[in-house]
């Protein structure tokens, strides 16, 4: 009796160890790695400053230079760099964007200017601003921070897209796990896929209703949000369906480890991806939650610009999971048929009756 109980309890124990181990290893001490920042202005001015920053910051930040504040604003607004420092801004440069809510400074100081875009990640913007705030303090100057793409008034914590992505991911792998656990091989593959597709639509609509019309936290094109939600559920569900063929009753363990415990830190939704360890950063563009959270952010703040690549990633997960499941089922069926085919009876010559 003791051994069966121990085997049953091994599952929640492994879940707890994975959650604590992966999350703590990834996020207990966030430190920037090659975070991109830039300095704008004439080369004679920006060159020495950039060289000094590179020497002081090491591999924590990648410091580049541009020749104009306009170039810097474009890079920041499109997320190409996390922050841009303008040592000698013009009056027009000071009017771009809105005053940052995280930096209490005089409204129009005479010192340098820093551009950020909190909509690309509030924590990322704050981390990118730190080196330039130190420069301003060392030079006894006030640093004016201007936010080119601020967060919504209904998303000031910058967590709405993260929680929406978590909900959609949960819907994807839990639905597949439940169907495989309750019905096993008794539910035909076609009916399973149809049920998951219908459930994905219901889950996407529900998440949109809760986060959008009801709470007002997630806004933007409703069709784009719904497509993102449905593709997320299908991507995770189809991959989990394949895992169920390999892992049986233990499917929930690899599914939650892959799509949640690794997916969350790798998405950069909780903390900037530049602060994650190298193995986690390597998964950033691969796992579905990155495409979900980043896709929803693009819809909310950037009119869906570049959403196609996130949809493509999710669609590839769904299609690949379905094809692998189909291949596995086909091979398994053929093997089972081969083993169950009865051997042909041996032909023997009837004895000639004696006359």
C-alpha angles and dihedrals in degrees: 000000000000095000096051090049091049091050091051093049092048089077098060089040091055091046092053093047093049094047096048095038099048098038094045094045091049102040111020095097111018111200125172119250116194094333107181118239132157142205119218128208144063113339092239088061103035097042098068092040093050091047091051092049093049090052094048099040100041115184094343092087135024106219119202133170135226128187100231141037089232091061089048092052092052092051093049095045091052094045094245089128129019096224141000125210121208110191096190109025125182124232089261091052090056092056096056116107124349132294111276113251092212096058117064103203136143109283096245111015120179093232133085127312132229125199121206135164110214091186088072087058127317094216090048092053093049092049092048091051094055099083093049093047087055090050091052092049092050090051092045092240135135113243116215111208118202122191110215095187109022126192121264117266086241094051103045093140091055091226104108097093091044094055092043089053091049092051094049092047091050090050090053102051098032093053092052093044092050094049093048092045097047101037103020112179090341092087113074116242093239092053090046093054092045092051092048092048092051092045090049090057092049092047093048092050092047094050091047092049093049098044096036122030095019103041102014091220098121118044138169136079108357094206091052092049091049093049090049091049095048093046090050093053092046094046094053095037095051092047090048090048089059091046088053089061090055102036106029113190091004093062094111092063100060091034096055091040092053103038101032114018093042097023096059100056092035092055094063088223096121100033130005112281087229088069096055125099116265096259090054093046089053089061095050098099095035109056122078098236091066090058092046099049094038092045093052090048091053090050093048100045110013104041091252094299109172094004091135095076092053092050090048092053092050092046091051090053091051095045094044092049091050094047092048090050091050092049092048093049092047093051092045092050092049092049092048091049091049093053094044097049106111117234115257112256114255113250113236130186113250110240113251108247115242114254 
